[in-house]
Coordinates of C-alpha atoms in Angstrom, one line a residue:
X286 CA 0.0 0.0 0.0
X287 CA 2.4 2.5 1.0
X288 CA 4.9 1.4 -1.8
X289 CA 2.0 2.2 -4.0
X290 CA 1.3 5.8 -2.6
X291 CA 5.3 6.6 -3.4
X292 CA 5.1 5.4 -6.7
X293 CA 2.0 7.6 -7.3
X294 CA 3.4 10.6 -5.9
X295 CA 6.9 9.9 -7.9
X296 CA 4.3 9.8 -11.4
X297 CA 4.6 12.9 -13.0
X298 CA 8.0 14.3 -12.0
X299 CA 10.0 12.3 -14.6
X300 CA 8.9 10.2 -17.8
X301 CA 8.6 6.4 -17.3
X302 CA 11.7 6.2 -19.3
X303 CA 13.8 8.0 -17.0
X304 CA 12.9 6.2 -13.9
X305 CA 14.4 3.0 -14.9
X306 CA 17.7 1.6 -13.6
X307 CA 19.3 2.2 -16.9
X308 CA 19.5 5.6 -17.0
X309 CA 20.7 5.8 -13.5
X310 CA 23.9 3.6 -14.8
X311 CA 24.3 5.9 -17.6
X312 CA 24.3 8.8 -15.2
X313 CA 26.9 6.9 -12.8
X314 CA 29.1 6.2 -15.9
X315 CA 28.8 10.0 -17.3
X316 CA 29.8 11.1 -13.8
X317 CA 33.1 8.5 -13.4
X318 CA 34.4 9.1 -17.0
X319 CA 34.3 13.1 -16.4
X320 CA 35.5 13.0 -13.0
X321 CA 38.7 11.5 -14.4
X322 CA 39.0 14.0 -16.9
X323 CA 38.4 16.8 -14.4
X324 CA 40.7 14.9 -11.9
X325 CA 43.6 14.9 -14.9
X326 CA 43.4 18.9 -15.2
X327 CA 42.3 19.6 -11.8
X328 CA 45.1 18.0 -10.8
X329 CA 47.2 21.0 -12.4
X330 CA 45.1 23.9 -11.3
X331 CA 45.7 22.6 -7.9
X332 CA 49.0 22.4 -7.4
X333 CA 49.5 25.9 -8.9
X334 CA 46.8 27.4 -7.0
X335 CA 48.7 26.6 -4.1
X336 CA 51.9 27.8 -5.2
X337 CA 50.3 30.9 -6.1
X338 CA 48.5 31.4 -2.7
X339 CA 51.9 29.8 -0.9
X340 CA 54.8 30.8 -2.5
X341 CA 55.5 33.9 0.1
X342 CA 55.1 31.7 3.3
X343 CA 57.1 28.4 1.9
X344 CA 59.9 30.8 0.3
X345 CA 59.2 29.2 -2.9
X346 CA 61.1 30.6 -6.1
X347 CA 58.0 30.2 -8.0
X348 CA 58.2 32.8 -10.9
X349 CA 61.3 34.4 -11.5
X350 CA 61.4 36.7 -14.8
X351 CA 64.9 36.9 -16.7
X352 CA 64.3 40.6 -18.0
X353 CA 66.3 42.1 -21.1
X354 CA 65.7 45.8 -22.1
X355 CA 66.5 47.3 -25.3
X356 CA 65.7 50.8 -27.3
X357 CA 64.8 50.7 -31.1
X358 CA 63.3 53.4 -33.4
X359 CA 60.2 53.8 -34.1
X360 CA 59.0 54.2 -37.8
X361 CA 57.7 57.2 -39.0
X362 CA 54.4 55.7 -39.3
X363 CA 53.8 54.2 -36.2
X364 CA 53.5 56.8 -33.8
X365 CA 50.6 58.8 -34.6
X366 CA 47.7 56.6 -33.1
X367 CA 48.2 53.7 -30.6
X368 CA 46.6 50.7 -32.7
X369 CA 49.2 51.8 -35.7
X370 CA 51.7 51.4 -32.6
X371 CA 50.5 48.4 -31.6
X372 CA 50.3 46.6 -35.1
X373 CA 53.8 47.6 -35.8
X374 CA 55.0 46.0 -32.8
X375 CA 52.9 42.6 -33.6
X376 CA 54.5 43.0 -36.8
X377 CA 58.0 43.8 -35.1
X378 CA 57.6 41.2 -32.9
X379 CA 56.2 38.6 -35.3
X380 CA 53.9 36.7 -32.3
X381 CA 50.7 36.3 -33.2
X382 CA 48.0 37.0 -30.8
X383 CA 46.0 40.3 -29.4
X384 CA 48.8 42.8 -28.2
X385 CA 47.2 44.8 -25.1
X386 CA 47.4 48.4 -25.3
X387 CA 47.6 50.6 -22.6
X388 CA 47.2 54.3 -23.4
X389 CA 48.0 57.0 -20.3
X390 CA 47.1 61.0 -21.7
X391 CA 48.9 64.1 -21.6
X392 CA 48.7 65.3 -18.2
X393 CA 50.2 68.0 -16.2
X394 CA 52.6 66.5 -13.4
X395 CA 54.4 68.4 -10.2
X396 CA 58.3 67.7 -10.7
X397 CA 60.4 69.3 -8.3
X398 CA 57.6 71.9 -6.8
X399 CA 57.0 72.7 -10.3
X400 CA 54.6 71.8 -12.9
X401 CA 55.9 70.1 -15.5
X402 CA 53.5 68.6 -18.6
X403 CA 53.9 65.2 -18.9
X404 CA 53.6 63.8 -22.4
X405 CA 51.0 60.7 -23.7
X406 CA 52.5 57.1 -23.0
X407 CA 51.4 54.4 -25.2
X408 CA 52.3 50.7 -24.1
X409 CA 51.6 47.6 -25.9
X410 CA 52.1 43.7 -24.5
X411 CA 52.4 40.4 -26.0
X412 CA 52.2 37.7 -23.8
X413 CA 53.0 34.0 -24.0
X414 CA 52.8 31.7 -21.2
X415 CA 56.7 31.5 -21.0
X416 CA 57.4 35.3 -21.9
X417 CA 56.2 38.3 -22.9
X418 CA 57.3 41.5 -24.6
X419 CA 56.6 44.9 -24.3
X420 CA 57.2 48.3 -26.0
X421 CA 56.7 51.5 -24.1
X422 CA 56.5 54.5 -26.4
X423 CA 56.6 58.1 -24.8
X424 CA 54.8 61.0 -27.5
X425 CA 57.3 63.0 -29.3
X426 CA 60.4 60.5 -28.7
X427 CA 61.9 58.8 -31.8
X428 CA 62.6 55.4 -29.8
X429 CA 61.0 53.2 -27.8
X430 CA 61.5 50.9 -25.1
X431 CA 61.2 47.4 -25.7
X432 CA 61.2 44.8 -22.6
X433 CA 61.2 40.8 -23.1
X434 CA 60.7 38.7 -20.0
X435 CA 61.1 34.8 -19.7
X436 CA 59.6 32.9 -16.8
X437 CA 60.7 29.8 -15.6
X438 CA 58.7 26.8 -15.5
X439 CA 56.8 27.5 -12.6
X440 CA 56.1 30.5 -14.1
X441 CA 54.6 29.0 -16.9
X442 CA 52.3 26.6 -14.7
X443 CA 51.1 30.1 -13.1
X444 CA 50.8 31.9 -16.4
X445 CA 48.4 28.6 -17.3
X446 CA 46.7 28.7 -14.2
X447 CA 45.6 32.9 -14.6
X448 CA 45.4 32.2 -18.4
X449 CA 48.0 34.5 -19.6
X450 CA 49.3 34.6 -23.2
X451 CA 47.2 30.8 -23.7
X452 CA 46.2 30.6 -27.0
X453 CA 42.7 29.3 -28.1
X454 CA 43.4 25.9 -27.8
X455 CA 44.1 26.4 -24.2
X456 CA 41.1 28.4 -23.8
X457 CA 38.8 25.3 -25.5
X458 CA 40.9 22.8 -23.1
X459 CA 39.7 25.0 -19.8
X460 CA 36.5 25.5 -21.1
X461 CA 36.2 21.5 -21.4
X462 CA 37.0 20.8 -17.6
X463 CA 34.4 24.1 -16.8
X464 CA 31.8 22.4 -18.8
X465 CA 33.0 18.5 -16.9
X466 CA 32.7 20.6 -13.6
X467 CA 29.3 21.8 -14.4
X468 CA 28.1 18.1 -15.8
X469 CA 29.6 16.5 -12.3
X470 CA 27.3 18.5 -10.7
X471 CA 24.4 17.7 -12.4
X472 CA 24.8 14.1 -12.6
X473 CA 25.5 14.0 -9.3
X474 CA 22.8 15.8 -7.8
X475 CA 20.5 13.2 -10.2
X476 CA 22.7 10.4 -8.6
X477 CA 21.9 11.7 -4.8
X478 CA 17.8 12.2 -5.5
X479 CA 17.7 8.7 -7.2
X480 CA 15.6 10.2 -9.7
X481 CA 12.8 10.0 -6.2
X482 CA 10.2 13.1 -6.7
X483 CA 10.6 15.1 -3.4
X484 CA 14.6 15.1 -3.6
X485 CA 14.2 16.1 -7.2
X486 CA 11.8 18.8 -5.7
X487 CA 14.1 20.0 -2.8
X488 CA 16.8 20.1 -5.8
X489 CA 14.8 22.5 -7.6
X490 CA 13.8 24.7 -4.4
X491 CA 18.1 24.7 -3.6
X492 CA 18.8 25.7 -7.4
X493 CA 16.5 28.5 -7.8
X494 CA 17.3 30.0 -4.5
X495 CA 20.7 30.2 -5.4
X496 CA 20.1 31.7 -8.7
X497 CA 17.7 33.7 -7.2
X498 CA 20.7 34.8 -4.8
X499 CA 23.3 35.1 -7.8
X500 CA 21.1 37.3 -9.8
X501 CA 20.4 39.3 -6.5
X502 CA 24.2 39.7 -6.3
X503 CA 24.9 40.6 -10.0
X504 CA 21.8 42.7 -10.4

């Protein structure tokens, strides 16, 4: 009798075809196969997460840039407006990728108790996950500043870890253990209700509060 009442109040939730044992197996094998893959790359962020957060305390020589600082002149065409600037440093440079520019205005400075008027600064970076370059230009000079800095590896991990200078097959890779992350969950909040109506209802109540308290946040 009582199993009978459950299995009336279960109806409705879920169609017949998801209640069966066989889709709970599939869900059990969906959540092992991509908690191995998010184990594999979880594995990485980990370990330098906590060099990142650790690396003061434990003395650790995580990242420690190798910087080399030359001057070069700037063509005639290149230092009129800061995207000529930075496409003639791509070019320079020849690393593909989207330089970041960095533009500070003209602005009127106090140098020595006296005001002095400090001219634009355009600066452009390309980053890879094992160096970077950068050129500084100052308005009105006929040189500019070019920096390269190489990381060692545990400055690569960390470079990984923030996503700087990753290209987009990096991004598609992260992207894949955000998506696994997301799935886990899923699957193994269908696991825990065992597809049962009332946990499948208190699952629903959880989820929209905390949307409800995301959007709250964000709003």
């Amino acid at each position: 009798m009582i199993n009978s009442l459950l299995a009336e109040n279960h109806k409705g939730f879920l169609p017949d075809r998801l209640r069966t044992g066989n889709f709970l197996k599939w869900l059990k094998r969906v959540h092992a196969w991509l908690g191995l893959w998010g184990a594999a790359l979880g594995l990485m962020f980990g370990v330098s997460g906590f060099v990142l957060n650790h690396r003061a305390q434990l003395k650790i020589n995580a990242v420690t840039p190798v910087e080399s600082t030359v001057q070069i002149a700037i063509p005639d065409d290149a230092h009129d407006d800061p995207k000529d600037f930075a496409k003639w440093f791509s070019e320079y440079t020849g690393i593909k990728g989207h330089p970041r520019t960095k533009v500070i205005p003209a602005k009127e400075v106090i140098w020595n108790e006296k005001p002095v008027q400090k001219p634009a600064e355009w600066s452009v970076t390309l980053a890879k996950p094992n160096f970077s370059v950068s050129a500084t230009y100052t308005e009105g000079n006929k040189l500019v500043e070019v920096k390269r800095s190489e990381t060692n590896f545990w400055g690569v991990i960390t470079n990984l870890h923030k996503g700087v200078g990753a290209g987009v097959g990096w991004i598609l890779l992260v992207d894949t253990l955000a998506g696994a992350l997301i799935t886990l969950c899923i699957t193994g909040f269908l696991l825990w209700s065992r597809l049962h109506g009332p946990r499948l209802a208190a699952l629903g109540l959880i989820g929209g509060a905390v949307a409800w308290g995301c959007w709250s946040v964000l709003a």
